[in-house]
Amino acid sequence: MSDFAAIRAAADRARGRIRRTPLLTSPALDRLAGRRVWLKAECLQVTGSFKARGGWAALSALPAQARARGVLAFSSGNHAQGVARAALEFGAPAVILMPSDAPSVKVENTRALGAEVVLYDRATQDRYEIGARIAEERGLTIIPPYDHPEVIAGQGTTGLEIAEQARAAGIARADVLVCCGGGGLSAGVALALEALAPGLRVRPTEPERFDDMARSLAAHARVENAALSGSVCDAILTVRPGEMTFPILSRLAGPGLVVSDEEALRAVALAFAHLRVVLEPGGAVALAAALFHGDEIAGDSVIAIGSGGNVDSTLFARTIQRYAV
Amino acid sequence: MSDFAAIRAAADRARGRIRRTPLLTSPALDRLAGRRVWLKAECLQVTGSFKARGGWAALSALPAQARARGVLAFSSGNHAQGVARAALEFGAPAVILMPSDAPSVKVENTRALGAEVVLYDRATQDRYEIGARIAEERGLTIIPPYDHPEVIAGQGTTGLEIAEQARAAGIARADVLVCCGGGGLSAGVALALEALAPGLRVRPTEPERFDDMARSLAAHARVENAALSGSVCDAILTVRPGEMTFPILSRLAGPGLVVSDEEALRAVALAFAHLRVVLEPGGAVALAAALFHGDEIAGDSVIAIGSGGNVDSTLFARTIQRYAV
């Protein structure tokens, strides 16, 4: 099955289970960016992020017997909720390995979806080792956060919708800015756009000091970040691009974009004020690039994916007050 | 033209100008309410509230010559922005009379849409007198906030979408809770549902001490509120039901619902955490009734309109922290 056929198949399996999210605009943001800005509001997706798409795609593709034994995922929070929700709807057990510094709202939401949460120390423990051991003991199938064909296909359904919505809005050529951790969303969207909207080009967008994808694209080889933690954009902090996602993006994506934590937080405050949606900082880096890095973008229109909205109320409250617009 | 035909005509004129807003759900809110809760997220409408619908409907129905002379509106903020935006898109002048205690975000947004804002004192000045004088001097057409056939028809387009979305979601019977000031949205939605979804029934929802519609429906006659201000739900504080809206609701609506300011603020915090949308307190009273007054509601499903999301960042920040969930 070709990659694009896998995306179409994932979309078929997701019908009625995954929300079609709107493409939002605001005159104030257009003025600020100097071009038309469209936000694909995946923060309005079930579980509050696009990760519900990949979770559903992966679980719905599993043989029924394997699914009944259960699944295991590693995640700082959004993939956790996406997998937990799919497991809950299928009546399958789910174990989620989360770093101990994950936002408490993500830990709580994952538990509320019925999953068993196992915490580990991001700096000192190897999550793959812990996960492999639990999975083997209990016969669980591991659902990786991005390096998995069905997960990439599921995230790619976002790109199917963007292609259709852009056509309806009369957008023929534009950069599509995608919040990027391991590259699952970027790669899936790039594959969908290649097939349906060749005038739209993915631009992976990352926080400063966690710009492994941007540097890897420039170097034509996967390079790593020095830091393991220390950005407010917790949702998209990965060590290096994925093995499966990097070749796709190397072929299809434009240069990566990089924003500061402060730019991400300003984008959170602007999305609150002008679009009335809740973005988490890691879910706002693409919008931040659209608003504050316009000189690195081509065209009259730019599409930014707002990839998630799972943010602690204290951080959100501080952000909208500090950067009140 | 019948009332329903006016709604259809308003929807035709609004194509491409007014957003079709999503119907959002969350398992956490369903658990809290003890039934399925659907939020019609009009906070995601252009200008951040359903009032953009009525403003567009009214201006697009004006003869071109009258429209070119300009329009005048009275509003605590959301109708102001709806009319100002429609005027801006038509290139028509707009004067907006706003109470001096309107949230600054609404005053600023109205000015950003190119309108001339005239402030008055809600307690001591008669806005109708001031407005009539300015309109006469400048040849402006007054666009009332609710007692106007085209405004009611425009708000009724929300009901067209609800009828279609409810059918798609398999909801045959449900109460539709509508944040209610003068009753324009409630009346328009009631007319649309009468024609398209007779199993759906409008329930106007108001804040305590401003429950003129609930008391009027019970009394079968229009009664007034004692207070003129003093609720955090600034968007929906009116003295009495509209002359045109009350007979429609008297015929079609179920009993009114009334929530406390604290319940409205809790609903704001819950919509932030579980739906990732921004509601203003007055736009959250219907959701508050769905969540906290379930014993006054019938059926397995309830639809609540989240009518607006124009809220100062300080109030929003305080609310999500105080009622963190």
XYZ file of C-alpha atoms in Angstrom:
650
model
C 0.000 0.000 0.000
C 1.461 3.366 -0.991
C 1.917 6.005 1.694
C -0.914 8.128 0.342
C -3.237 5.131 0.139
C -2.473 4.503 3.818
C -3.562 8.064 4.633
C -6.825 7.625 2.704
C -7.415 4.311 4.493
C -6.720 5.923 7.873
C -9.214 8.680 7.046
C -11.842 6.068 6.169
C -11.303 4.232 9.453
C -11.456 7.547 11.356
C -14.855 8.613 10.039
C -17.062 9.660 12.960
C -14.191 9.129 15.416
C -11.899 12.034 14.551
C -13.030 15.632 14.243
C -12.570 17.687 11.089
C -10.989 20.817 12.579
C -11.611 24.306 11.193
C -9.194 26.644 9.419
C -9.426 29.933 11.374
C -8.396 33.462 10.412
C -8.404 36.899 11.990
C -7.875 40.333 10.422
C -5.636 41.307 13.358
C -3.285 38.376 12.761
C -3.260 39.058 9.016
C -2.188 42.644 9.713
C 0.526 41.508 12.111
C 1.926 38.948 9.668
C 1.564 41.075 6.561
C -0.179 38.223 4.762
C -3.245 36.034 5.231
C -2.691 33.629 8.161
C -4.788 30.448 8.412
C -4.676 28.372 11.587
C -5.590 24.690 11.277
C -6.974 24.355 14.799
C -5.953 20.843 15.858
C -6.251 22.029 19.448
C -9.983 21.471 18.818
C -9.317 17.839 17.906
C -10.607 15.182 20.312
C -8.084 14.863 23.202
C -6.911 18.416 22.348
C -4.257 17.541 19.779
C -3.649 15.936 16.368
C -2.197 12.920 18.194
C -5.715 11.468 18.424
C -5.450 10.875 14.676
C -2.304 8.755 14.859
C -3.511 6.895 17.923
C -6.767 5.992 16.231
C -5.023 5.029 12.993
C -2.592 2.731 14.801
C -5.129 0.974 17.012
C -7.733 0.605 14.289
C -5.092 -1.054 12.059
C -4.097 -3.659 14.687
C -5.388 -7.245 14.451
C -8.259 -7.577 16.931
C -6.424 -10.135 19.059
C -3.318 -7.980 19.504
C -5.494 -4.969 20.263
C -7.359 -6.895 22.945
C -4.055 -7.701 24.727
C -3.373 -3.976 24.905
C -0.974 -1.240 23.839
C 1.906 0.726 25.269
C 3.111 4.216 24.340
C 5.879 6.648 25.328
C 4.780 10.266 25.408
C 5.178 13.624 27.079
C 1.415 13.841 26.934
C -0.416 14.326 23.665
C 0.438 10.981 22.075
C -0.412 9.475 25.461
C -3.914 10.873 25.304
C -4.359 9.955 21.648
C -3.431 6.309 22.294
C -5.333 6.151 25.592
C -8.507 7.462 24.003
C -8.330 5.020 21.098
C -7.703 2.161 23.552
C -10.630 3.279 25.700
C -12.996 3.308 22.716
C -11.804 -0.162 21.643
C -11.988 -1.460 25.218
C -8.256 -2.299 25.161
C -5.797 -1.855 28.068
C -3.241 0.948 27.649
C 0.015 1.592 29.516
C 1.609 5.000 28.988
C 5.206 5.887 29.880
C 5.420 9.615 30.607
C 8.369 11.763 31.721
C 8.036 12.897 35.324
C 8.225 16.558 34.194
C 5.216 16.284 31.852
C 2.535 18.920 32.534
C 0.193 17.624 35.200
C -2.836 18.355 33.003
C -1.521 15.792 30.502
C -0.854 13.157 33.168
C -4.320 13.661 34.646
C -6.087 13.641 31.296
C -4.312 10.430 30.321
C -5.395 8.753 33.557
C -8.935 10.070 33.054
C -8.968 8.190 29.739
C -8.453 4.960 31.654
C -4.761 4.416 30.927
C -2.165 3.184 33.420
C 0.521 5.898 33.603
C 4.135 4.931 34.427
C 6.438 7.905 35.107
C 10.180 7.952 34.336
C 13.004 10.474 34.688
C 13.732 12.025 31.277
C 17.381 12.745 32.187
C 18.458 9.474 33.765
C 16.197 6.658 32.550
C 15.859 5.050 29.111
C 12.181 5.010 28.257
C 12.675 2.497 25.447
C 14.220 -0.027 27.822
C 11.444 0.388 30.405
C 8.776 0.229 27.733
C 10.178 -2.850 26.038
C 10.283 -4.700 29.345
C 6.665 -3.894 30.295
C 5.440 -4.641 26.773
C 7.120 -8.041 26.760
C 5.858 -8.962 30.240
C 2.241 -8.133 29.361
C 2.099 -8.892 25.641
C 1.403 -5.271 24.739
C 1.919 -3.745 21.288
C 4.114 -0.639 21.366
C 2.644 2.338 19.506
C 5.599 4.663 18.805
C 4.929 8.409 18.753
C 6.082 8.982 15.152
C 8.254 6.249 13.652
C 5.373 4.007 12.614
C 3.625 3.823 9.219
C 0.084 3.903 10.609
C 0.864 6.750 13.007
C 2.291 8.815 10.137
C -0.743 7.923 7.992
C -3.098 9.001 10.788
C -1.357 12.351 11.255
C -1.470 12.701 7.472
C -5.257 12.882 7.568
C -4.687 16.448 8.818
C -3.091 17.096 5.426
C -6.097 15.675 3.559
C -8.291 18.225 5.311
C -5.821 21.070 4.730
C -5.721 20.270 1.000
C -9.520 20.355 0.785
C -9.895 23.447 2.955
C -7.167 25.341 1.098
C -8.856 24.581 -2.218
C -12.185 25.836 -0.845
C -10.469 29.014 0.393
C -8.775 29.581 -2.957
C -5.228 29.015 -1.654
C -3.202 27.455 -4.477
C 0.326 28.118 -3.226
C 1.434 28.469 0.393
C 3.865 27.275 2.992
C 2.268 24.965 5.570
C 4.022 25.478 8.895
C 3.932 22.387 11.102
C 4.912 22.157 14.773
C 7.612 19.491 14.684
C 8.967 17.069 17.279
C 9.886 13.711 15.779
C 8.263 14.664 12.484
C 5.194 12.406 12.344
C 2.725 15.206 11.664
C 5.086 17.000 9.275
C 5.760 13.808 7.310
C 2.125 12.720 7.134
C 0.968 16.160 6.037
C 3.778 16.353 3.464
C 2.671 13.048 1.911
C -0.960 14.154 1.737
C -0.058 17.498 0.173
C 2.281 15.868 -2.347
C -0.666 13.870 -3.642
C -3.421 16.474 -3.412
C -1.994 19.990 -3.285
C 1.463 20.217 -4.815
C 1.402 24.038 -4.433
C 1.425 23.615 -0.638
C 4.806 22.897 0.962
C 5.481 21.692 4.517
C 7.891 23.723 6.662
C 8.703 21.926 9.946
C 8.823 24.443 12.796
C 10.687 23.949 16.080
C 11.710 25.782 19.265
C 15.240 27.136 19.670
C 17.770 24.587 20.958
C 15.425 21.775 19.803
C 15.820 22.451 16.086
C 17.164 19.014 15.206
C 14.857 18.735 12.187
C 15.844 22.118 10.741
C 19.539 21.340 11.153
C 19.096 17.803 9.824
C 17.282 19.048 6.718
C 20.089 21.550 6.112
C 22.775 18.885 6.666
C 20.948 16.172 4.679
C 21.558 13.836 7.626
C 19.967 13.285 11.011
C 21.669 15.340 13.735
C 20.837 15.529 17.449
C 19.970 18.229 19.977
C 22.379 18.836 22.823
C 19.616 19.445 25.377
C 16.988 16.943 26.529
C 14.697 19.389 28.277
C 14.420 23.071 29.126
C 11.914 24.577 26.695
C 8.345 25.575 27.500
C 7.372 23.729 24.282
C 7.267 20.362 26.064
C 5.088 18.720 23.412
C 7.743 18.786 20.684
C 11.104 18.163 22.385
C 12.785 15.226 20.691
C 16.426 14.186 20.504
C 16.605 13.675 16.717
C 14.309 13.315 13.676
C 12.618 9.963 13.213
C 14.141 7.236 11.069
C 10.974 6.984 8.977
C 9.946 10.633 9.052
C 13.284 12.173 8.073
C 13.596 10.657 4.571
C 10.029 11.774 3.782
C 10.725 15.337 4.924
C 14.140 15.384 3.313
C 12.374 14.728 0.002
C 9.291 16.915 0.446
C 9.781 19.681 3.043
C 11.134 23.184 2.660
C 13.710 24.537 5.103
C 12.846 24.244 8.792
C 11.832 27.302 10.828
C 12.935 28.018 14.399
C 11.214 30.260 16.971
C 12.100 31.364 20.486
C 10.102 30.307 23.533
C 8.984 33.922 23.900
C 7.667 33.988 20.332
C 5.748 30.772 21.018
C 4.218 32.302 24.152
C 3.280 35.475 22.268
C 1.534 33.327 19.679
C -0.406 31.608 22.485
C -1.601 35.025 23.713
C -2.517 36.194 20.197
C -4.468 33.013 19.432
C -6.370 33.523 22.690
C -7.238 37.136 21.885
C -7.957 36.938 18.174
C -8.983 33.347 17.436
C -10.448 32.396 20.845
C -8.682 29.048 20.876
C -6.348 27.562 23.488
C -2.902 26.570 22.222
C -0.106 25.059 24.276
C 3.340 26.602 23.622
C 4.572 23.627 21.597
C 1.371 23.796 19.569
C 1.917 27.485 18.839
C 5.416 27.428 17.297
C 4.043 27.232 13.741
C 1.761 30.207 14.340
C 4.698 32.033 15.943
C 6.784 31.487 12.806
C 3.897 32.747 10.636
C 3.627 35.901 12.746
C 7.250 36.673 13.614
C 9.366 35.065 10.865
C 7.516 36.337 7.831
C 10.724 37.157 6.002
C 11.514 33.438 5.849
C 8.145 32.588 4.272
C 6.946 32.983 0.678
C 3.514 33.931 -0.655
C 0.354 35.901 0.159
C -1.033 33.214 2.461
C 0.478 30.978 5.105
C -1.131 28.002 6.814
C 0.015 27.142 10.354
C -1.071 24.041 12.223
C -2.017 24.735 15.845
C -1.152 21.225 16.869
C -2.360 21.052 20.470
C -4.040 22.849 23.344
C -3.226 20.852 26.465
C -1.740 23.479 28.736
C -1.778 23.963 32.494
C -4.069 26.807 33.548
C -1.296 28.524 35.532
C 1.030 28.739 32.532
C -1.778 29.826 30.225
C -2.972 32.495 32.665
C 0.547 33.869 33.078
C 1.097 33.895 29.322
C -2.063 35.782 28.317
C -1.415 38.370 31.010
C 2.273 38.875 30.279
C 1.696 39.181 26.542
C -1.753 40.809 26.677
C -2.628 42.292 23.279
C -41.344 36.585 3.188
C -41.888 34.130 6.021
C -39.508 34.194 8.974
C -37.875 30.935 7.953
C -37.439 32.093 4.352
C -35.648 35.171 5.743
C -33.231 32.891 7.601
C -32.536 30.893 4.437
C -31.994 34.116 2.501
C -29.634 35.433 5.207
C -27.658 32.175 5.018
C -27.359 32.543 1.234
C -26.078 36.127 1.555
C -23.608 35.012 4.248
C -21.924 32.302 2.187
C -18.142 32.766 2.386
C -18.552 35.646 4.867
C -19.692 33.841 7.980
C -17.999 30.809 9.450
C -19.775 27.487 9.999
C -18.803 26.822 13.617
C -18.194 23.312 14.966
C -20.216 21.347 17.511
C -17.673 20.268 20.156
C -17.862 17.547 22.803
C -15.672 16.200 25.580
C -15.962 12.985 27.599
C -15.127 14.951 30.777
C -18.050 17.351 30.272
C -20.374 14.467 29.417
C -19.439 12.785 32.704
C -19.987 16.005 34.647
C -23.388 16.655 33.078
C -24.576 13.038 33.148
C -25.567 13.293 29.484
C -23.938 14.094 26.151
C -23.105 17.835 25.993
C -22.593 19.512 22.593
C -21.180 23.025 22.441
C -21.982 25.059 19.323
C -18.790 27.125 19.406
C -19.890 30.553 18.181
C -16.869 31.967 19.999
C -15.018 30.730 16.894
C -17.250 32.856 14.665
C -15.626 35.832 12.908
C -15.449 38.740 15.438
C -15.633 36.134 18.219
C -19.412 35.926 18.553
C -22.649 35.023 16.742
C -23.350 38.755 16.400
C -21.344 38.764 13.164
C -24.261 36.827 11.653
C -26.898 39.433 12.468
C -24.638 42.317 11.511
C -23.911 40.778 8.132
C -27.577 39.915 7.560
C -28.711 43.461 8.349
C -26.112 45.277 6.265
C -26.355 42.919 3.311
C -30.138 43.468 3.252
C -29.872 47.303 3.151
C -30.347 49.183 -0.116
C -26.876 50.087 -1.427
C -27.489 53.830 -1.113
C -28.525 53.639 2.561
C -25.613 51.344 3.300
C -23.180 53.800 1.720
C -24.421 56.568 4.061
C -23.527 54.366 7.002
C -24.935 52.557 10.029
C -25.228 53.071 13.772
C -25.523 50.447 16.499
C -25.897 50.325 20.300
C -23.950 47.525 21.912
C -21.989 46.414 24.952
C -19.526 44.969 22.488
C -20.355 41.918 20.441
C -23.085 43.455 18.292
C -20.725 46.417 17.913
C -18.061 44.211 16.396
C -20.550 42.347 14.219
C -21.908 45.558 12.717
C -18.471 47.211 12.482
C -17.025 44.234 10.616
C -19.898 44.083 8.141
C -19.590 47.855 7.572
C -15.839 47.519 7.067
C -16.296 44.803 4.455
C -18.937 46.872 2.638
C -16.798 50.022 2.920
C -19.576 51.779 4.868
C -19.089 54.144 7.839
C -20.154 52.782 11.248
C -20.831 54.614 14.516
C -21.128 52.427 17.616
C -22.601 53.550 20.938
C -21.048 51.537 23.750
C -21.552 51.726 27.525
C -18.540 53.196 29.284
C -18.232 49.997 31.402
C -17.909 47.689 28.378
C -14.809 45.435 28.515
C -11.869 47.307 27.014
C -11.131 44.389 24.686
C -14.510 44.957 23.037
C -14.018 48.712 22.696
C -10.564 48.205 21.204
C -11.662 45.473 18.823
C -14.540 47.631 17.604
C -12.194 50.522 16.911
C -9.746 48.143 15.178
C -12.601 47.289 12.797
C -12.682 50.919 11.720
C -15.794 52.026 13.599
C -16.226 55.336 15.450
C -16.998 54.434 19.078
C -19.148 56.826 21.182
C -19.229 55.944 24.902
C -22.216 56.650 27.195
C -23.037 56.048 30.864
C -25.316 53.008 31.154
C -26.880 54.267 34.402
C -27.589 57.927 33.587
C -27.831 58.335 29.812
C -30.454 57.099 27.328
C -28.615 55.378 24.517
C -31.659 55.453 22.262
C -31.880 59.236 22.489
C -28.173 59.739 21.794
C -28.256 57.240 18.940
C -31.340 58.715 17.307
C -29.771 62.166 17.328
C -26.478 61.060 15.735
C -28.291 58.902 13.177
C -30.513 61.765 12.133
C -27.635 64.251 11.897
C -25.586 61.939 9.668
C -28.236 60.010 7.768
C -27.215 56.699 9.341
C -29.395 53.580 9.464
C -29.767 52.216 12.996
C -29.087 48.461 13.285
C -30.756 47.389 16.539
C -29.142 44.543 18.500
C -32.148 42.210 18.397
C -35.505 43.822 17.590
C -35.030 43.761 13.822
C -36.233 41.112 11.328
C -32.933 40.810 9.465
C -30.893 40.657 12.660
C -33.106 37.840 13.970
C -32.835 36.073 10.602
C -29.053 36.373 10.667
C -28.791 34.923 14.174
C -31.186 32.209 13.004
C -28.548 30.912 10.596
C -26.924 29.449 13.740
C -30.069 27.336 14.049
C -29.805 26.114 10.450
C -26.345 24.777 11.223
C -27.443 23.247 14.529
C -30.296 21.428 12.785
C -27.900 19.977 10.187
C -25.177 19.135 12.699
C -27.631 17.523 15.117
C -29.011 15.348 12.336
C -25.476 14.293 11.367
C -24.736 13.458 15.022
C -27.936 11.453 15.368
C -29.580 13.841 17.862
C -33.327 13.734 17.236
C -34.583 15.234 20.503
C -32.756 17.703 22.730
C -32.985 20.996 24.515
C -30.945 23.733 22.831
C -29.687 26.106 25.508
C -29.132 29.635 24.215
C -27.361 32.498 26.006
C -30.059 35.168 26.090
C -29.974 38.953 26.317
C -32.702 40.594 24.240
C -33.540 37.277 22.629
C -32.351 37.737 19.036
C -30.278 34.557 18.941
C -32.871 32.550 20.875
C -35.698 33.699 18.576
C -33.757 33.147 15.345
C -32.639 29.683 16.407
C -36.160 28.807 17.545
C -37.559 29.721 14.111
C -34.920 27.659 12.308
C -35.489 24.642 14.533
C -39.272 24.904 14.197
C -38.853 24.465 10.441
C -36.032 21.930 10.346
C -35.748 20.058 13.632
C -38.989 20.022 15.593
C -37.454 17.628 18.151
C -35.037 20.371 19.224
C -36.402 23.016 21.602
C -34.843 26.355 22.521
C -34.326 27.124 26.225
C -33.206 30.752 26.753
C -30.535 30.908 29.456
C -29.700 33.988 31.546
C -27.639 35.126 34.527
C -29.238 35.607 37.941
C -30.882 39.020 38.451
C -31.028 39.449 34.642
C -33.577 36.701 34.045
C -36.165 38.949 32.430
C -36.792 36.420 29.632
C -37.310 33.477 31.986
C -39.735 35.485 34.125
C -41.479 36.920 31.078
C -41.999 33.463 29.569
C -43.434 32.267 32.888
C -45.688 35.335 33.172
C -46.723 35.321 29.489
C -45.872 39.022 29.398
C -42.717 41.078 29.177
C -41.318 41.986 32.586
C -38.198 43.980 33.446
C -35.041 43.477 35.483
C -34.498 45.700 38.511
C -30.744 46.021 37.914
C -29.046 47.637 34.911
C -25.555 46.325 35.547
C -23.612 44.253 38.043
C -23.114 40.822 36.474
C -19.891 39.498 34.998
C -22.023 38.367 32.022
C -21.846 41.804 30.383
C -22.743 40.506 26.914
C -26.301 39.579 27.814
C -27.582 42.179 30.271
C -30.804 43.663 28.919
C -33.658 45.440 30.649
C -36.501 43.428 29.115
C -37.179 40.959 26.279
C -37.464 42.386 22.793
C -40.808 43.387 21.310
C -40.220 41.184 18.280
C -38.306 38.383 19.954
C -40.667 37.771 22.889
C -43.739 36.659 20.888
C -41.558 34.210 18.915
C -40.087 32.723 22.094
C -43.406 32.749 23.883
C -44.704 30.489 21.112
C -41.658 28.255 20.583
C -39.336 28.197 23.612
C -39.338 25.973 26.665
C -38.943 27.462 30.149
C -35.980 29.772 30.674
C -32.932 28.650 32.653
C -31.005 30.825 35.115
C -27.399 30.379 36.293
C -25.242 32.180 38.833
C -22.206 34.243 37.855
C -20.049 31.632 39.577
C -21.578 28.843 37.486
C -20.885 30.861 34.325
C -17.253 31.345 35.383
C -16.877 27.632 36.153
C -18.179 26.861 32.669
C -15.554 29.243 31.221
C -12.832 27.293 33.060
C -14.224 23.917 31.968
C -14.486 24.975 28.310
C -10.852 26.116 28.498
C -9.650 22.830 29.970
C -11.766 20.328 28.066
C -12.754 21.988 24.782
C -9.779 24.370 24.352
C -12.009 27.277 23.403
C -12.260 30.742 24.925
C -15.723 31.716 26.180
C -16.668 35.004 27.801
C -18.879 34.641 30.907
C -22.033 35.772 29.101
C -21.240 33.302 26.332
C -20.908 30.485 28.848
C -24.269 30.652 30.640
C -25.831 28.037 28.352
C -22.947 25.632 28.943
C -23.227 26.376 32.668
C -26.890 25.396 32.628
C -26.048 22.193 30.728
C -23.420 21.294 33.329
C -24.975 22.502 36.584
C -28.758 22.517 36.023
C -29.159 19.075 34.523
C -32.250 18.387 36.620
C -34.101 21.097 34.680
C -33.215 19.563 31.298
C -34.731 16.562 29.490
C -33.064 13.931 27.319
C -29.790 12.074 26.733
C -28.191 14.970 24.850
C -28.124 18.705 25.354
C -26.877 21.346 22.920
C -25.509 24.596 24.380
C -24.536 27.589 22.294
C -21.221 29.150 23.364
C -22.243 32.518 22.031
C -19.061 34.573 22.344
C -15.418 34.650 23.386
C -14.493 38.323 23.736
C -13.082 38.459 27.241
C -10.344 40.547 28.831
C -7.196 38.525 29.488
C -7.138 39.512 33.181
C -10.637 38.186 33.850
C -9.978 35.019 31.837
C -6.667 34.380 33.609
C -8.274 34.851 37.033
C -11.168 32.567 36.101
C -9.156 29.602 34.834
C -6.909 29.759 37.896
C -9.681 30.136 40.456
C -11.721 27.325 38.966
C -8.834 25.167 37.731
C -10.047 21.668 36.921
